[in-house]
Amino acid sequence: MKFFKIILFVLTLSMISLAFSQDDFDEFSENVSGANNTSSPLNLEGFLLFEQGINISRVGPQKENGRDFVLANRKLRLQSTKSIDQATLNFKLDIFNDQVAKSSSINIREAKVDIPLSNWLDLSFGRQISTWGVGDFIFINDLFPKDWIAHFSGLDMEYVKNPADSLRLTSYFGNSNFDIVYTPSFSPDNTPTGCRFSIFDPNTSKLIANSSTCSKTTSNGHDGGKFEDGEIAASFKTKIGNQELALYGYHGFYKSPKGLKLSGGTLSGFYPKLDVYGLSSEGQIGVGILSFEFGYYNSIEDKNGMNALIENSKLKYLLGYRMDLSSNFSVGTQFYQEKMLDYVAYKSALSTPLIYSKKEYENTYTLRLTYKAQQETLWLSLFTYIRPEAHDSFTKLEIKKNISSNFQVATGVNIFTGDNNYLSSEFGMLKNDDNAFLRFKLNF
Amino acid sequence: MKHKIVLFLTLISTATFAIDINSIMEKAHLASYYQKDDGTAQLLMKVYPKGDGKATKKLFYMLRKDIKDGGEQLFYTYFVKPSDIKNTTFLVHKKIKEDDYRRLYIPASDKVLAISGARKQDPFMGSDFSYEDVSGRHFSKDNHKLLKENKFDGKEVYVTESIPKDKADNNSKIVAWIQKSNFLPLKVEYYNRSGVLYKRYESKNIKIISGVPTILKRVMTSLLDGTKTILLVNPKKIKYNVGLQERDFSERSLKKPPMKYLK
């Protein structure tokens, strides 16, 4: 009996000690390093997303068409990274159902291979997002595809940039790097077509909604598989002190249909040829970050500006400053100006007010306010563009909360203002497309 | 004459054995932030909210290279968990006489973001540790005094008091319990500009790793806010003198994390 009691006592003691033996460091074995593990199978990660957005304007073409929802995505993201010898394969796949376009699709957001060719040269090929430039939601030398519809619907920042099938070569030497991105097939921006956001119809000078454009099958005019349909972009960056300076070049096309052509009596948009040369600087000055960017947009198909249907060459430049006002609150502001070249030719060529008569200098002022609280689990942010000459503005307001490390809720509004005499301006044409959205995201 | 000789000898002996407080603070600074020439570590940060809430956890690797002992350093942070910050990288070139150079890389949008190095006392990643707590507060920022020599937690310590030279500093006074044998802080108490004790730091687990006394568990408690952060170092993955080069702390590393050090 005594022997039995001893055994029971020892067993109980060992069970109790087992329960208390898990010290802090066992947590490291739970959190197995997510770094590349060639021996294990694909370690899939991703998220599950539900986002819904409604038009909150009282009138407008979308409302006339009886449409309320502008956003209705149910998305499953699957992503993984795999090392094969020196190369790394990365893929990001979105399996999603878009209830507005009434379609389900698999969207490959990323499918690229990264190979270090030497210890100073990296090659990346496949579908990937490329970004450079120093503007905050203002892109001068970043001519990589953007999804403006995502921007206008309040989607996560990662969706405002679109991937393209590219070859990217980056060489590093000292404090500098030289980057070339070659995209064989023209990849334009995703701009409103009338499906979930109104567009300006140059044939009637009115705003229209068009649900037939929800299933995009139209050609962008440069998808004939020709060598000339490609784009090439390059940048040279160097660090001097705490400032980063860069030079840029781009050869390709305008990313949104900045040209109009007449065929069969109707005006339709097309993407004219474009070359851009620019430079930028960014770094800490005082307590904040000062950014400057400049670009010369050379409109190749309208070199002398005499064709009013094709955008003229322009000079574009921005100056921005952002700083923290306190440990919770930060502010950023930018002044952006576009100067149209050959303005006299443009004015004389403008025979009918198909599109609003642009000014020689068009300015955009932006303001970003960010407030973070609750140990950076709650974020409130406001971003606004104000364009006096275009008589329009666009304001995004978002509240995001990390309910737990992996579950996030976000809500917000996107508000557009415009003038009825300037309906062809990019934000103005969306004056009746104000929307509010709700997003749930579960990461795994 | 005999009196004078005794007095003279006493004076000499006091001078010889006088404790140089600045030397203690310098040794403490080096012991905490400049171990060997470089280091790699895997860290788990648990941020506890006010009340009984669950901690939010972040798992990351940190690479450090000393350009000069007590001087400039390079830090590279690679985030592993949670998955929404996975592969995000953060590069800091810590400077002494000017603000740090900081760059954050967001892989989902391929964006390199310039971050101001001002406001070193702001929270690091929403935790109770500030940037200064994580990368080091230089000992020349304060005027130091040795309060006493004592025993804390069974160990011989120096109890020091530091008053910031800059009156705009968040702290009006910092009191530290520094272990004599390894110059590591066992406890540090921070007083705000109103003279209230608002923050407390404790080292909970010190082990010798590769011959270096290493703090494996750091706890920072914000007494007025009721929040707490625990920073754990994985004892199986901490290494010193790995041979990190300056090029491991470049934009290339921001975009292409040097995996050989991050596992």
XYZ file of C-alpha atoms in Angstrom:
707
model
C 0.000 0.000 0.000
C 2.820 2.356 1.016
C 4.626 1.562 -2.248
C 1.492 2.411 -4.244
C 1.136 5.735 -2.411
C 4.718 6.625 -3.208
C 4.216 5.871 -6.912
C 1.032 7.972 -6.969
C 2.801 10.819 -5.217
C 5.740 10.753 -7.637
C 3.390 10.600 -10.623
C 1.355 13.561 -9.367
C 4.495 15.550 -8.652
C 5.887 14.891 -12.125
C 2.578 15.864 -13.731
C 2.488 19.121 -11.782
C 6.088 19.919 -12.673
C 5.340 19.112 -16.318
C 2.499 21.606 -16.285
C 4.751 24.343 -14.924
C 7.875 23.410 -16.864
C 6.865 25.264 -20.000
C 8.954 28.365 -19.591
C 9.097 31.344 -21.915
C 11.607 29.724 -24.220
C 9.307 26.895 -25.262
C 7.468 29.605 -27.115
C 10.342 29.704 -29.574
C 9.684 26.121 -30.621
C 5.985 26.944 -31.180
C 6.961 29.891 -33.307
C 9.038 27.835 -35.712
C 11.223 30.143 -37.769
C 9.418 31.108 -40.932
C 12.704 31.346 -42.795
C 13.192 29.202 -45.870
C 13.196 25.538 -45.142
C 14.187 23.495 -48.147
C 13.533 20.151 -46.524
C 9.905 20.791 -45.599
C 7.045 20.902 -48.103
C 5.388 24.145 -49.211
C 4.601 26.111 -46.082
C 1.492 27.887 -47.222
C 0.474 31.101 -45.568
C -2.076 33.691 -46.508
C -5.297 35.277 -45.484
C -9.032 35.143 -45.821
C -10.629 38.425 -46.760
C -14.153 39.737 -46.822
C -14.649 43.259 -48.064
C -17.824 45.092 -48.896
C -18.252 48.640 -50.125
C -21.351 50.676 -50.888
C -21.941 53.817 -52.863
C -23.057 56.501 -50.416
C -23.782 59.291 -52.908
C -27.434 60.207 -53.239
C -27.444 60.563 -57.028
C -25.298 59.471 -59.912
C -25.010 57.012 -62.811
C -24.388 54.002 -60.529
C -27.511 54.859 -58.511
C -29.497 55.371 -61.710
C -28.463 51.872 -62.744
C -29.788 50.590 -59.426
C -26.368 49.646 -58.134
C -25.374 50.082 -54.514
C -22.380 47.834 -54.014
C -19.111 48.930 -55.571
C -17.002 46.392 -53.723
C -17.855 42.823 -52.778
C -14.744 40.644 -52.598
C -14.366 37.278 -50.929
C -10.745 36.381 -51.212
C -8.476 33.537 -50.188
C -4.811 34.383 -50.475
C -2.282 31.583 -50.615
C 1.388 32.433 -50.599
C 4.634 30.613 -50.198
C 8.374 30.917 -50.563
C 10.611 28.056 -51.539
C 14.389 27.927 -51.839
C 15.906 25.815 -54.570
C 19.693 26.008 -54.387
C 20.532 29.714 -54.603
C 17.202 30.667 -56.136
C 14.048 31.593 -54.271
C 10.619 31.007 -55.710
C 7.846 33.255 -54.411
C 4.209 33.046 -55.231
C 1.049 34.800 -54.088
C -2.275 33.599 -55.367
C -5.683 35.149 -54.792
C -8.662 32.878 -55.256
C -11.549 35.225 -55.268
C -15.114 35.885 -55.915
C -16.101 39.373 -57.005
C -19.798 39.808 -56.455
C -19.863 43.161 -58.275
C -18.357 41.854 -61.496
C -20.157 38.562 -60.835
C -17.011 36.576 -61.485
C -14.696 34.182 -59.723
C -11.077 34.030 -60.639
C -7.612 33.077 -59.639
C -5.422 36.130 -59.657
C -1.693 35.508 -59.586
C -0.365 38.434 -57.582
C 3.179 37.168 -57.544
C 5.044 34.332 -59.244
C 8.695 35.192 -59.361
C 12.085 33.664 -59.081
C 14.904 35.573 -57.352
C 18.417 34.498 -58.251
C 21.599 36.151 -57.040
C 23.845 36.018 -60.103
C 26.862 37.129 -58.074
C 27.292 38.888 -54.785
C 26.518 42.228 -56.446
C 23.935 41.279 -59.100
C 20.395 40.045 -58.498
C 17.931 38.780 -61.091
C 14.193 38.576 -60.559
C 11.846 37.291 -63.227
C 8.145 36.636 -63.303
C 5.070 38.369 -62.008
C 6.050 40.911 -59.423
C 5.306 44.325 -58.035
C 8.021 46.932 -58.601
C 8.095 50.292 -56.866
C 10.309 53.299 -56.692
C 9.940 57.059 -56.324
C 9.361 59.120 -53.212
C 5.794 60.413 -53.540
C 3.021 59.387 -51.144
C 0.191 58.207 -53.434
C 1.643 60.507 -56.102
C 3.637 58.715 -58.732
C 5.990 60.562 -61.049
C 8.795 58.151 -61.925
C 6.969 55.052 -60.715
C 5.308 53.981 -63.954
C 4.652 50.474 -62.747
C 0.979 49.526 -62.933
C -1.420 50.850 -60.318
C -4.913 49.817 -59.482
C -6.795 53.087 -59.142
C -10.049 51.238 -58.586
C -8.475 49.618 -55.522
C -7.316 53.064 -54.391
C -10.799 54.538 -54.847
C -12.423 51.581 -53.050
C -10.201 51.747 -49.964
C -8.373 48.459 -50.501
C -5.146 47.667 -48.639
C -2.045 49.465 -49.964
C -0.677 46.224 -51.412
C -3.555 46.224 -53.895
C -3.003 49.804 -55.065
C 0.148 48.537 -56.777
C -0.471 45.925 -59.456
C 2.011 43.247 -60.463
C 3.430 42.925 -63.981
C 5.316 40.154 -65.729
C 8.822 41.561 -65.692
C 12.507 40.850 -65.740
C 14.350 42.835 -63.095
C 18.100 43.130 -62.846
C 19.616 44.986 -59.895
C 23.310 45.599 -59.462
C 24.798 46.846 -56.213
C 28.080 48.650 -55.700
C 29.040 50.539 -52.581
C 26.197 52.794 -51.513
C 24.548 52.691 -54.939
C 22.437 50.426 -57.045
C 21.346 50.306 -60.665
C 17.987 48.715 -61.388
C 16.410 47.778 -64.734
C 12.879 46.468 -65.123
C 11.826 45.128 -68.524
C 8.142 44.362 -68.997
C 7.596 42.681 -72.403
C 3.811 43.183 -72.413
C 2.444 46.621 -71.706
C 0.796 46.637 -68.272
C -1.474 49.639 -67.897
C -3.095 50.923 -64.728
C -6.493 49.644 -63.746
C -8.696 52.702 -64.181
C -12.486 53.144 -63.869
C -14.457 51.759 -66.775
C -17.981 52.466 -65.632
C -18.416 49.097 -63.928
C -18.159 50.152 -60.306
C -17.117 53.764 -60.756
C -18.523 56.338 -63.188
C -16.507 57.516 -66.162
C -16.648 60.641 -68.258
C -17.921 59.944 -71.771
C -16.222 62.403 -74.170
C -18.899 61.731 -76.779
C -21.699 63.113 -74.614
C -19.682 65.100 -72.019
C -21.659 63.257 -69.365
C -20.880 60.797 -66.575
C -21.966 57.253 -67.294
C -22.009 53.863 -65.632
C -21.604 50.785 -67.789
C -21.967 47.314 -66.304
C -20.915 45.603 -69.527
C -17.386 46.714 -68.734
C -17.396 44.621 -65.537
C -15.961 41.684 -67.458
C -12.912 43.240 -69.019
C -12.121 41.696 -72.387
C -11.168 44.808 -74.331
C -7.676 45.166 -75.788
C -5.410 47.934 -74.491
C -4.045 48.465 -77.988
C -0.577 47.182 -77.135
C -1.209 43.510 -76.568
C -0.278 42.362 -80.047
C 2.791 40.596 -78.700
C 5.171 42.913 -80.507
C 8.557 43.977 -79.195
C 7.466 47.618 -79.344
C 4.637 46.826 -76.941
C 7.075 46.416 -74.105
C 8.143 48.835 -71.403
C 11.525 49.429 -69.921
C 12.275 51.347 -66.751
C 15.597 52.015 -65.040
C 16.793 53.746 -61.919
C 20.114 54.618 -60.381
C 20.077 55.224 -56.629
C 22.806 56.381 -54.335
C 23.087 57.342 -50.687
C 24.980 60.466 -49.728
C 25.013 61.075 -45.974
C 21.462 60.372 -44.882
C 19.955 61.485 -48.207
C 18.975 59.090 -50.965
C 19.290 60.452 -54.502
C 17.994 58.752 -57.610
C 17.820 59.136 -61.392
C 15.086 57.476 -63.433
C 14.186 56.661 -67.015
C 11.134 55.060 -68.626
C 10.277 54.091 -72.180
C 6.792 52.847 -72.852
C 3.287 54.253 -72.812
C 0.971 56.375 -70.730
C -0.503 54.075 -68.064
C -4.042 55.435 -68.362
C -5.817 56.256 -71.621
C -4.487 59.795 -72.028
C -5.191 59.825 -75.719
C -8.535 59.972 -77.523
C -9.050 58.774 -81.056
C -11.958 59.089 -83.354
C -13.111 55.926 -85.110
C -16.460 55.421 -86.712
C -17.751 58.671 -85.266
C -17.032 57.772 -81.635
C -14.246 58.882 -79.384
C -12.468 56.199 -77.410
C -9.388 56.210 -75.215
C -6.003 54.764 -76.064
C -2.534 54.661 -74.498
C -0.076 56.939 -76.363
C 3.694 56.440 -76.334
C 5.619 57.980 -73.442
C 9.204 58.509 -72.304
C 9.970 59.832 -68.838
C 13.245 61.107 -67.389
C 13.442 62.102 -63.755
C 15.225 62.388 -60.459
C 14.410 62.368 -56.752
C 15.886 62.928 -53.327
C 14.648 61.805 -49.933
C 16.056 61.989 -46.434
C 15.783 63.459 -42.987
C 15.952 67.248 -42.774
C 15.158 68.652 -39.343
C 12.867 66.245 -37.494
C 11.069 64.924 -40.549
C 11.592 63.472 -43.993
C 11.866 65.825 -46.985
C 11.096 64.371 -50.416
C 11.584 65.882 -53.822
C 10.819 64.282 -57.177
C 10.889 65.567 -60.736
C 9.913 64.008 -64.047
C 9.885 65.155 -67.676
C 7.044 63.423 -69.504
C 7.792 63.338 -73.216
C 4.578 62.688 -75.146
C 6.079 61.102 -78.237
C 2.923 60.999 -80.366
C 2.196 64.675 -79.749
C 5.647 66.212 -79.694
C 4.589 69.725 -80.583
C 1.361 69.706 -78.607
C -0.834 70.408 -81.647
C -3.021 67.335 -81.113
C -5.579 68.258 -78.464
C -6.700 64.629 -78.237
C -3.340 63.419 -76.959
C -1.875 64.656 -73.696
C 0.950 67.146 -74.129
C 4.448 66.675 -72.777
C 4.644 67.819 -69.181
C 7.001 68.616 -66.358
C 5.886 67.053 -63.083
C 7.441 67.751 -59.707
C 6.637 67.321 -56.069
C 7.946 68.505 -52.743
C 6.849 66.737 -49.591
C 7.529 66.769 -45.876
C 6.354 64.363 -43.218
C 7.031 64.278 -39.494
C 5.855 62.891 -36.177
C 4.112 65.493 -34.060
C 4.000 63.202 -31.027
C 4.511 59.509 -30.348
C 0.972 58.835 -31.653
C 0.416 61.407 -34.321
C 2.145 62.067 -37.600
C 1.478 64.434 -40.468
C 2.639 64.607 -44.063
C 2.032 67.101 -46.782
C 2.963 67.351 -50.449
C 2.817 69.993 -53.107
C 2.646 68.545 -56.606
C 2.602 70.522 -59.811
C 2.212 69.583 -63.458
C 3.355 72.095 -66.055
C 2.010 71.487 -69.522
C 4.564 72.129 -72.250
C 3.524 73.604 -75.642
C 0.562 75.200 -73.865
C -0.083 77.719 -76.656
C -0.364 74.911 -79.203
C -2.745 73.066 -76.881
C -5.033 76.065 -76.416
C -5.205 76.804 -80.132
C -5.863 73.146 -80.951
C -8.692 72.897 -78.441
C -11.614 73.589 -80.751
C -14.480 72.074 -78.793
C -14.785 71.660 -75.012
C -14.690 67.849 -75.202
C -12.584 67.750 -72.114
C -12.148 70.671 -69.768
C -9.579 73.202 -70.823
C -6.579 72.424 -68.672
C -4.454 75.135 -67.169
C -0.774 75.431 -67.934
C -0.022 74.756 -64.253
C -2.177 72.285 -62.403
C -1.536 71.835 -58.708
C -2.306 69.106 -56.210
C -1.967 69.515 -52.451
C -2.004 66.398 -50.292
C -2.337 65.922 -46.568
C -1.841 62.726 -44.616
C -2.742 62.469 -40.930
C -2.091 59.256 -39.014
C -3.031 58.514 -35.439
C -1.962 55.268 -33.780
C -3.120 54.011 -30.402
C -3.506 50.937 -28.213
C 0.096 49.842 -28.682
C -0.145 50.250 -32.445
C -3.141 47.965 -32.783
C -5.472 50.827 -33.722
C -4.800 53.105 -36.688
C -6.768 56.106 -37.893
C -5.644 57.644 -41.117
C -6.760 60.388 -43.416
C -5.344 61.113 -46.847
C -6.622 63.881 -49.056
C -5.795 65.263 -52.510
C -6.984 68.800 -53.282
C -6.694 70.059 -56.874
C -7.823 73.682 -57.290
C -7.359 73.966 -61.079
C -9.162 70.688 -61.746
C -11.836 71.747 -59.238
C -11.763 68.322 -57.611
C -10.599 66.447 -54.542
C -10.377 62.910 -53.155
C -10.329 62.080 -49.447
C -9.752 58.654 -47.895
C -10.485 58.037 -44.247
C -9.759 54.663 -42.647
C -9.929 53.099 -39.181
C -8.062 49.821 -38.795
C -7.935 47.618 -35.692
C -5.892 44.480 -35.060
C -8.304 42.537 -32.867
C -5.624 39.903 -32.396
C -2.272 39.297 -34.075
C -4.045 37.654 -36.993
C -7.481 39.188 -37.187
C -7.968 42.669 -38.522
C -11.041 44.809 -39.075
C -11.077 47.986 -41.125
C -13.687 50.488 -42.161
C -13.628 53.785 -43.935
C -14.970 56.180 -46.506
C -13.751 57.504 -49.835
C -15.169 60.901 -50.771
C -14.833 62.670 -54.122
C -15.725 66.237 -54.967
C -15.916 67.767 -58.421
C -17.425 70.570 -60.434
C -20.094 70.028 -63.080
C -18.082 72.152 -65.488
C -15.014 69.962 -65.033
C -16.480 66.470 -65.202
C -13.559 65.026 -67.149
C -11.118 65.600 -64.274
C -9.940 62.326 -62.731
C -11.501 62.796 -59.279
C -14.272 65.094 -60.460
C -15.806 62.387 -62.612
C -16.213 60.300 -59.458
C -18.195 62.968 -57.584
C -21.187 60.614 -57.324
C -19.093 57.593 -56.391
C -18.520 58.340 -52.704
C -18.292 55.010 -50.934
C -17.955 53.399 -47.534
C -16.344 50.020 -46.930
C -15.924 47.307 -44.333
C -13.148 44.746 -44.357
C -12.407 41.645 -42.282
C -9.066 39.938 -42.700
C -7.852 36.750 -41.075
C -4.170 35.947 -41.537
C -2.795 32.442 -41.292
C 54.867 64.321 11.225
C 53.466 60.853 11.785
C 49.925 62.291 11.462
C 50.780 63.888 8.152
C 52.219 60.657 6.760
C 49.141 58.693 7.803
C 46.857 61.348 6.334
C 48.850 61.401 3.111
C 48.772 57.595 2.807
C 45.009 57.552 3.472
C 44.427 60.137 0.797
C 46.471 58.177 -1.733
C 44.682 54.919 -0.980
C 41.256 56.561 -1.304
C 42.246 58.088 -4.614
C 43.563 54.747 -5.913
C 40.455 52.830 -4.969
C 37.928 55.591 -5.784
C 35.178 54.270 -8.039
C 34.963 56.122 -11.354
C 31.204 56.313 -11.967
C 31.653 57.295 -15.613
C 33.790 54.242 -16.189
C 31.044 52.059 -14.658
C 28.393 53.604 -16.898
C 30.570 53.166 -19.971
C 31.229 49.511 -19.116
C 27.489 48.994 -18.522
C 26.666 50.555 -21.878
C 29.158 48.340 -23.690
C 28.041 45.211 -21.826
C 24.409 45.750 -22.819
C 24.730 47.018 -26.365
C 28.202 46.287 -27.752
C 28.883 42.638 -26.942
C 31.794 41.433 -29.125
C 31.898 42.942 -32.668
C 28.603 41.705 -34.057
C 25.734 39.438 -33.217
C 22.627 37.709 -34.524
C 19.606 36.796 -32.425
C 16.044 35.600 -32.695
C 13.677 37.575 -30.470
C 10.112 37.192 -29.345
C 8.358 40.330 -28.196
C 5.168 39.989 -26.162
C 3.232 43.217 -25.709
C 0.640 43.071 -22.935
C -2.217 45.579 -22.970
C -3.690 47.169 -19.886
C -5.783 44.725 -17.870
C -5.973 40.976 -18.474
C -5.789 40.999 -22.249
C -3.725 38.561 -24.275
C -0.319 39.724 -25.420
C 0.276 40.460 -29.088
C 3.421 38.644 -30.145
C 6.052 39.458 -32.732
C 8.861 37.151 -33.738
C 11.892 38.649 -35.443
C 15.609 38.347 -36.027
C 18.049 41.104 -35.251
C 21.512 41.507 -36.741
C 23.934 43.966 -35.198
C 27.350 45.178 -36.248
C 29.471 47.588 -34.214
C 31.309 50.102 -36.297
C 33.028 51.362 -33.187
C 32.671 50.244 -29.572
C 30.457 52.779 -27.858
C 29.884 54.430 -31.217
C 28.003 53.891 -34.461
C 26.246 50.614 -35.056
C 24.251 48.944 -37.797
C 21.016 47.117 -36.954
C 18.901 44.968 -39.268
C 15.580 43.532 -38.198
C 13.734 40.803 -40.132
C 10.153 40.066 -39.066
C 8.838 36.509 -39.131
C 5.490 36.647 -37.317
C 2.652 37.608 -37.359
C 2.146 36.871 -41.050
C 1.033 40.372 -41.987
C 4.511 41.725 -41.203
C 6.411 38.667 -42.412
C 9.456 39.565 -44.547
C 9.186 43.225 -43.517
C 12.692 44.459 -42.870
C 14.017 47.460 -40.959
C 17.469 48.935 -41.272
C 18.949 51.374 -38.748
C 22.310 53.062 -38.933
C 22.663 54.255 -35.347
C 24.604 57.471 -35.075
C 25.853 59.211 -31.953
C 26.080 62.911 -32.779
C 23.116 62.996 -35.186
C 19.801 61.240 -35.754
C 19.780 57.614 -36.871
C 19.300 56.710 -40.520
C 16.261 54.410 -40.751
C 14.625 52.586 -43.654
C 11.639 50.238 -43.566
C 10.871 47.836 -46.423
C 7.304 46.693 -47.065
C 7.525 43.636 -49.350
C 3.834 43.522 -50.340
C 4.153 46.811 -52.230
C 7.967 46.731 -52.785
C 8.152 50.060 -50.950
C 11.259 51.372 -49.209
C 10.074 53.933 -46.660
C 12.354 56.557 -45.135
C 11.680 56.937 -41.407
C 12.872 59.891 -39.374
C 15.461 59.089 -36.706
C 14.269 61.868 -34.419
C 12.086 60.913 -31.431
C 14.296 58.119 -30.077
C 12.089 57.861 -27.014
C 8.992 56.880 -29.005
C 7.771 53.265 -28.586
C 9.474 50.624 -30.710
C 6.720 48.768 -32.590
C 4.028 49.825 -30.150
C 5.800 48.147 -27.214
C 6.876 49.528 -23.834
C 10.489 49.585 -25.084
C 11.496 52.773 -26.896
C 13.932 52.906 -29.824
C 16.474 54.142 -27.308
C 15.836 51.171 -24.993
C 16.401 48.777 -27.894
C 19.441 50.399 -29.502
C 21.030 52.052 -26.480
C 21.050 55.393 -24.694
C 24.554 56.801 -24.789
C 26.081 57.316 -21.346
C 27.273 60.813 -22.292
C 23.654 62.025 -22.367
C 23.462 62.055 -18.578
C 25.348 63.166 -15.501
C 25.942 60.116 -13.312
C 26.346 59.579 -9.614
C 27.008 56.447 -7.615
C 24.345 56.245 -4.901
C 25.606 53.167 -3.106
C 26.877 49.632 -3.409
C 24.342 47.040 -2.428
C 22.978 43.580 -2.923
C 20.013 43.010 -5.235
C 18.522 39.576 -5.822
C 21.545 38.064 -4.087
C 24.038 39.787 -6.390
C 26.484 42.614 -5.692
C 25.366 45.770 -7.506
C 26.206 49.407 -8.019
C 23.138 51.602 -7.572
C 23.538 54.591 -9.877
C 21.552 57.742 -10.513
C 21.617 59.480 -13.878
C 20.203 62.914 -14.596
C 19.715 63.745 -18.297
C 21.628 66.779 -19.490
C 18.799 67.664 -21.873
C 15.909 69.128 -19.879
C 13.520 68.158 -22.699
C 14.266 64.451 -22.138
C 11.269 62.281 -21.155
C 13.178 61.354 -17.995
C 14.109 63.613 -15.105
C 16.041 60.818 -13.382
C 17.113 57.222 -14.111
C 18.153 54.896 -11.273
C 19.942 51.678 -12.199
C 21.013 48.541 -10.320
C 24.090 47.367 -12.205
C 25.573 43.955 -11.441
C 29.233 44.332 -10.445
C 30.431 41.075 -11.979
C 29.150 41.655 -15.510
C 28.015 45.334 -15.622
C 24.552 44.347 -16.800
C 21.527 46.247 -15.462
C 19.349 44.086 -13.222
C 16.779 46.805 -12.751
C 16.319 50.345 -14.045
C 13.713 52.811 -12.833
C 12.690 55.810 -14.895
C 11.207 59.012 -13.459
C 9.284 61.375 -15.717
C 9.561 65.136 -15.833
C 7.050 65.409 -12.989
C 9.300 63.243 -10.848
C 6.926 60.251 -10.964
C 8.270 56.703 -11.418
C 6.651 55.826 -14.754
C 8.704 52.957 -16.223
C 10.620 50.003 -14.826
C 13.023 47.690 -16.598
C 14.122 44.284 -15.263
C 16.559 41.663 -16.566
C 15.103 38.311 -15.622
C 17.462 35.738 -17.010
C 21.171 36.236 -17.588
C 23.277 33.416 -19.013
C 26.797 33.171 -20.353
C 26.642 32.433 -24.064
C 29.871 32.091 -26.042
C 31.613 33.654 -23.057
C 29.351 36.726 -23.135
C 26.947 37.513 -20.276
C 23.660 37.741 -22.181
C 20.254 38.949 -21.009
C 17.724 36.404 -22.246
C 14.578 37.962 -20.789
C 13.901 41.672 -20.562
C 10.735 43.100 -19.010
C 9.647 46.699 -19.421
C 6.628 47.822 -17.433
C 4.873 51.133 -18.019
C 3.566 51.757 -14.509
C 1.216 54.627 -15.329
C -0.304 53.009 -18.442
C -0.559 49.534 -16.908
C 1.094 47.901 -19.919
C 4.073 45.588 -20.062
C 6.385 44.132 -22.714
C 8.527 41.032 -22.411
C 11.423 40.675 -24.844
C 12.853 37.165 -25.036
C 16.039 36.085 -26.762
C 16.157 32.526 -28.080
C 19.161 30.983 -26.276
C 19.567 28.416 -29.070
C 19.909 31.031 -31.771
C 22.079 33.785 -30.360
C 25.545 34.111 -31.888
C 28.423 36.563 -31.550
C 31.241 37.453 -33.956
C 29.454 35.889 -36.894
C 31.481 37.980 -39.371
C 28.749 40.390 -40.502
C 29.854 42.914 -43.118
C 28.574 46.439 -43.765
C 27.092 45.210 -47.021
C 24.797 42.911 -44.968
C 23.149 46.164 -43.827
C 22.381 47.666 -47.234
C 19.262 48.192 -49.371
C 20.038 44.817 -50.915
C 19.455 43.173 -47.531
C 16.241 45.137 -47.090
C 14.836 43.590 -50.249
C 16.637 40.242 -50.184
C 17.035 39.166 -46.542
C 20.349 37.342 -45.944
C 18.739 34.043 -45.028
C 21.948 32.396 -43.864
C 21.787 34.569 -40.746
C 18.027 34.373 -40.311
C 17.402 30.809 -39.286
